[in-house]
Coordinates of C-alpha atoms in Angstrom, one line a residue:
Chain R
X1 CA 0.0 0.0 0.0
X2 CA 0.8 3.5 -0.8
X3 CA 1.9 5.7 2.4
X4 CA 1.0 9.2 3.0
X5 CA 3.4 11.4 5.5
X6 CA 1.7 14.5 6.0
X7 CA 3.6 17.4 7.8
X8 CA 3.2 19.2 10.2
X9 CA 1.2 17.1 12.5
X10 CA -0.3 20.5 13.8
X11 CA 0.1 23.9 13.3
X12 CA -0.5 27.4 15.0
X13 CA -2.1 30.0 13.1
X14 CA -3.8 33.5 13.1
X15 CA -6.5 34.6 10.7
X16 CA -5.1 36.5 7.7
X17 CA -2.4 34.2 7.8
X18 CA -1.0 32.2 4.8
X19 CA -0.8 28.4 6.1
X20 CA 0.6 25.2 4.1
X21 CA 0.5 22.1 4.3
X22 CA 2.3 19.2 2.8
X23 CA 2.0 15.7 2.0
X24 CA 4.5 12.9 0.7
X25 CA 3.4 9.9 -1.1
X26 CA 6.2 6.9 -0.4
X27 CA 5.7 6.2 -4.6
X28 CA 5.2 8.4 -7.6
X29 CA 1.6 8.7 -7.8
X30 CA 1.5 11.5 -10.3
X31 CA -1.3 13.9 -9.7
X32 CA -3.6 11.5 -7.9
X33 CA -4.2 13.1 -4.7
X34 CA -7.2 14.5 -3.0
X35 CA -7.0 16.9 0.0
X36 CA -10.2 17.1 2.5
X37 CA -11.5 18.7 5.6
X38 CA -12.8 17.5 8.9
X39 CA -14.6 19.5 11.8
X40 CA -15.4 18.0 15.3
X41 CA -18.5 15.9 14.8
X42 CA -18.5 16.2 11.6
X43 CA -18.7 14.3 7.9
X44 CA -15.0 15.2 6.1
X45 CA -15.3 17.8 3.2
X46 CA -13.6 17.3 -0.3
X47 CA -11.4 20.7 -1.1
X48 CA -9.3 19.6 -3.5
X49 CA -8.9 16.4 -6.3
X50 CA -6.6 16.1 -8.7
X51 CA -3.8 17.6 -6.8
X52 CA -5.1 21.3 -8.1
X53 CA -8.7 20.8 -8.4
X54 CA -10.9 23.2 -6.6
X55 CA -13.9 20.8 -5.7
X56 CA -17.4 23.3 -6.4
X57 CA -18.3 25.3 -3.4
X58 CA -14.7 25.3 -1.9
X59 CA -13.3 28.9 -1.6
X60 CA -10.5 30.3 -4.0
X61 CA -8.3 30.7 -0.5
X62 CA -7.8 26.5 -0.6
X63 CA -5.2 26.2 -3.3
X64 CA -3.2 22.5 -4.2
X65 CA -0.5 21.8 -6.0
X66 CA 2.3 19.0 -6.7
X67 CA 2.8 16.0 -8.7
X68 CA 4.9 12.4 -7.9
X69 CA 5.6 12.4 -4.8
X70 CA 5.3 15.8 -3.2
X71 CA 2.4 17.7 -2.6
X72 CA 1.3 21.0 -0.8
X73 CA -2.2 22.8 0.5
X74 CA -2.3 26.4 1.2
X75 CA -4.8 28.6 2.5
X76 CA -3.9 32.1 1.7
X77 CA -5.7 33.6 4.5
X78 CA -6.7 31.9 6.9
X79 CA -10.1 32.3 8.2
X80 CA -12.5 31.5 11.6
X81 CA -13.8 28.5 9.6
X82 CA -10.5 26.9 8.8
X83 CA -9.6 25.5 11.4
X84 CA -9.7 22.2 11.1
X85 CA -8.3 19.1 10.5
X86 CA -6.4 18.8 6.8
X87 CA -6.1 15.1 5.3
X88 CA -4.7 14.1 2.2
X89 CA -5.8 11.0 0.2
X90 CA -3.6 9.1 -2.8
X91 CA -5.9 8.1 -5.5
X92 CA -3.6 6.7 -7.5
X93 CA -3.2 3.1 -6.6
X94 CA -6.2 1.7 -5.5
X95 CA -7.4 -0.6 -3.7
X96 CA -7.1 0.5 -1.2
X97 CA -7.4 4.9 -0.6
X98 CA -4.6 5.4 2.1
X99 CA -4.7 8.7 3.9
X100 CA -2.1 11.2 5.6
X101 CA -2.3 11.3 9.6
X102 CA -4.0 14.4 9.3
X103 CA -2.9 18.2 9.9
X104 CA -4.2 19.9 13.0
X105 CA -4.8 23.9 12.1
X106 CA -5.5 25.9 15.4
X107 CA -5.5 29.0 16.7
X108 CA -2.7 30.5 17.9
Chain F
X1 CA -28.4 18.3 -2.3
X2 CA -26.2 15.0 -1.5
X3 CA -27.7 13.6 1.9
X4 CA -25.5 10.5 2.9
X5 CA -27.2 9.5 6.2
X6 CA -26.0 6.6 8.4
X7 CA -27.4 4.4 11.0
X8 CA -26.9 1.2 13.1
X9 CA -24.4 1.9 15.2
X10 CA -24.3 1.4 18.4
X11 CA -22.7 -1.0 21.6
X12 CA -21.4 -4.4 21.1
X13 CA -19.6 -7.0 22.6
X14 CA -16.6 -8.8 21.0
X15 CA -17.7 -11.1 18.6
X16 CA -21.1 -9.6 18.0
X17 CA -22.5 -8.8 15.1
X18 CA -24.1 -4.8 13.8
X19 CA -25.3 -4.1 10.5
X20 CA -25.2 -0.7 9.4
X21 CA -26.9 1.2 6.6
X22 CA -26.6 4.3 4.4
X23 CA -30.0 6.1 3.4
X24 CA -29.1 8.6 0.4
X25 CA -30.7 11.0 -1.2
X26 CA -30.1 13.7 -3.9
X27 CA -28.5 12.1 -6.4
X28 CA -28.6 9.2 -8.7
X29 CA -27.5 6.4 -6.3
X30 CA -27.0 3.1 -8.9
X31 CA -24.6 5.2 -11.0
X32 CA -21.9 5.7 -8.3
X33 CA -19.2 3.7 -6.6
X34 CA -19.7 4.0 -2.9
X35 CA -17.7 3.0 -0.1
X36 CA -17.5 2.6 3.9
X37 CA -14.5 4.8 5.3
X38 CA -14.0 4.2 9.6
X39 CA -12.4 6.9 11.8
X40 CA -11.0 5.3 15.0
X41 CA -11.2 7.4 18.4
X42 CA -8.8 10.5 17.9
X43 CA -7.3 8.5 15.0
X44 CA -7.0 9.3 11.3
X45 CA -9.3 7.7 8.7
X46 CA -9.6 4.6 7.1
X47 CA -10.5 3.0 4.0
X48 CA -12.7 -0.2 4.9
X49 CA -14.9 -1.1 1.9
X50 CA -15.9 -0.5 -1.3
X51 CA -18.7 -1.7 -3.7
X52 CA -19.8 -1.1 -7.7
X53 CA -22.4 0.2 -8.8
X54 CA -24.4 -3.4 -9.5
X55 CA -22.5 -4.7 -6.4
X56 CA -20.9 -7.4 -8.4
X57 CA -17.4 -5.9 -7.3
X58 CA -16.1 -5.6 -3.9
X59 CA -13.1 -4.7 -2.0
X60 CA -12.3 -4.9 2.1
X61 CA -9.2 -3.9 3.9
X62 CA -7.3 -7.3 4.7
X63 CA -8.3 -6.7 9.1
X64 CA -11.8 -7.4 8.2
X65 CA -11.8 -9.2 5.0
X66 CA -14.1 -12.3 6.1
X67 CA -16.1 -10.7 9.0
X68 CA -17.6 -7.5 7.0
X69 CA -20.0 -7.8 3.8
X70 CA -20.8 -4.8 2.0
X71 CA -23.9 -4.8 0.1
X72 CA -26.5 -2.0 -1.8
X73 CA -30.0 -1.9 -2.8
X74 CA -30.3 0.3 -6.1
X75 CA -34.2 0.2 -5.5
X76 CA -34.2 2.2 -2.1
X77 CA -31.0 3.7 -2.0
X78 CA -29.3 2.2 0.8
X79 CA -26.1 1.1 1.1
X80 CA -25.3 -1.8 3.8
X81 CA -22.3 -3.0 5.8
X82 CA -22.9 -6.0 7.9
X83 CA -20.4 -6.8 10.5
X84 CA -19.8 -9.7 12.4
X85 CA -17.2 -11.5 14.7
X86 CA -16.5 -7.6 15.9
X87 CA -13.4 -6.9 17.4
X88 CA -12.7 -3.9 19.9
X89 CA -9.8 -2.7 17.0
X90 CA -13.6 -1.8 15.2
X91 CA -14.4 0.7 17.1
X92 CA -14.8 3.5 15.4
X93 CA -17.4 6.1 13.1
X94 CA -18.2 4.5 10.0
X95 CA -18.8 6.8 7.1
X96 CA -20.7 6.1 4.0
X97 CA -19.2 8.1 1.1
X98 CA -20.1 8.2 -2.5
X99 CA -17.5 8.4 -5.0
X100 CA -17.3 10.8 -7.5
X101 CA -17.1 8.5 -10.4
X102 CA -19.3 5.1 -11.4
X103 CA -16.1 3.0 -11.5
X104 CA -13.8 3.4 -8.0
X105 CA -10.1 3.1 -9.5
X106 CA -7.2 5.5 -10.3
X107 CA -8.3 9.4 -10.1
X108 CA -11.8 8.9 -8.2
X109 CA -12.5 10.8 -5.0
X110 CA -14.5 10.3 -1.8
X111 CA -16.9 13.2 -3.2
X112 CA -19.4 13.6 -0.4
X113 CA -19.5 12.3 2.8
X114 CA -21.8 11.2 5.6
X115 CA -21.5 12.1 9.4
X116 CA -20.9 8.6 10.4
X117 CA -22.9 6.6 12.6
X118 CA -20.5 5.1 15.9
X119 CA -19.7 1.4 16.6
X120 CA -18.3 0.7 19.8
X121 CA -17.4 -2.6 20.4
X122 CA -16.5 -3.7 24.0
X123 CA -17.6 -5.9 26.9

């Protein structure tokens, strides 16, 4: 199975600031990764497919980009409503889906 | 609007058996891929199960490949994921997720999302 390192674990962060995330496939999966969203309590959100792909509804803050192996989110500002926990997801080789550990965003 | 709603969760003890099920709503349901994705207590998530759209094609992850059947009944829209000879390493919040393609394989995502339904197992 594919592994997914995501880094950092958590991170500190005001609103207005510029946050990113990154996530490391242990093979090439080209562009094949999906990034998501979680609250407490609540159902995970698809932001991003296709590494750059802004899922419909997501705001134009949630940017992705990367390909093989490396891979990055950022939220340009960051907002009362981002914080969160960040997962990404290969969709490259599958069965099965394997996820990143998740990224804690809080606030600082 | 998507609605993936699950329910059957609850307490068991080891060995027991739950089924769970996914009502959905919103969109056409026999077209898509769907799957079962578990979130263990302050743990990251899980890929568990994964059916096609006639339910001729199935995949589980290897821990509960033999116990776990997942099923889906194009008529009502429900998806199903019955689980037996439960271990306390089960515990978690299921979530039934629709794909966003018809066939699950290279480039497909988990599109939408329910809010889970909890299985605890313990004695």
């Amino acid at each position: 199975d594919i592994q997914m390192t995501q880094s950092p674990s958590s991170v500190s962060a005001s609103v207005g600031d510029r946050v990113t995330i990154t996530c490391r496939a242990s093979q090439d999966i080209s562009g094949w990764l999906a990034w998501y969203q979680q609250k407490p309590g609540k159902a995970p959100n698809l932001l991003i497919y296709a590494a750059s792909s802004l899922q419909s509804g997501v705001p134009s803050r949630f940017s992705g980009s990367g390909s093989g192996t490396d891979f990055t989110l950022t939220i340009s500002s960051l907002q009362p409503e981002d914080f969160a926990t960040y997962y990404c997801q290969q969709a490259d080789s599958f069965p099965p889906w394997t996820f990143g550990q998740g990224t804690k965003v809080d606030i600082k | 609007e998507v609605r993936l709603v699950e329910y059957g969760g609850g307490l068991v003890q080891p060995g027991g058996s739950l089924r769970l099920a996914c009502s959905a709503s919103g969109f056409t349901f026999s077209v898509f891929a769907l799957h079962w994705v578990r979130q263990a207590p302050g743990k990251g998530l899980e890929h568990v199960s994964t059916i096609s759209t006639n339910g001729n094609s199935t995949y589980y992850e290897d821990s509960v490949k033999g116990r776990f059947t997942i099923s889906r009944d194009n008529s009502k829209n429900i998806l199903y994921l019955q689980m037996s000879s439960l271990r306390v390493e089960d515990t978690a919040v299921y979530h039934c997720v629709k794909d966003g393609y018809a066939v699950a394989g290279t480039g497909s995502y988990l599109e939408y999302w329910g809010r889970g339904t909890r299985v605890i197992v313990s004695s």
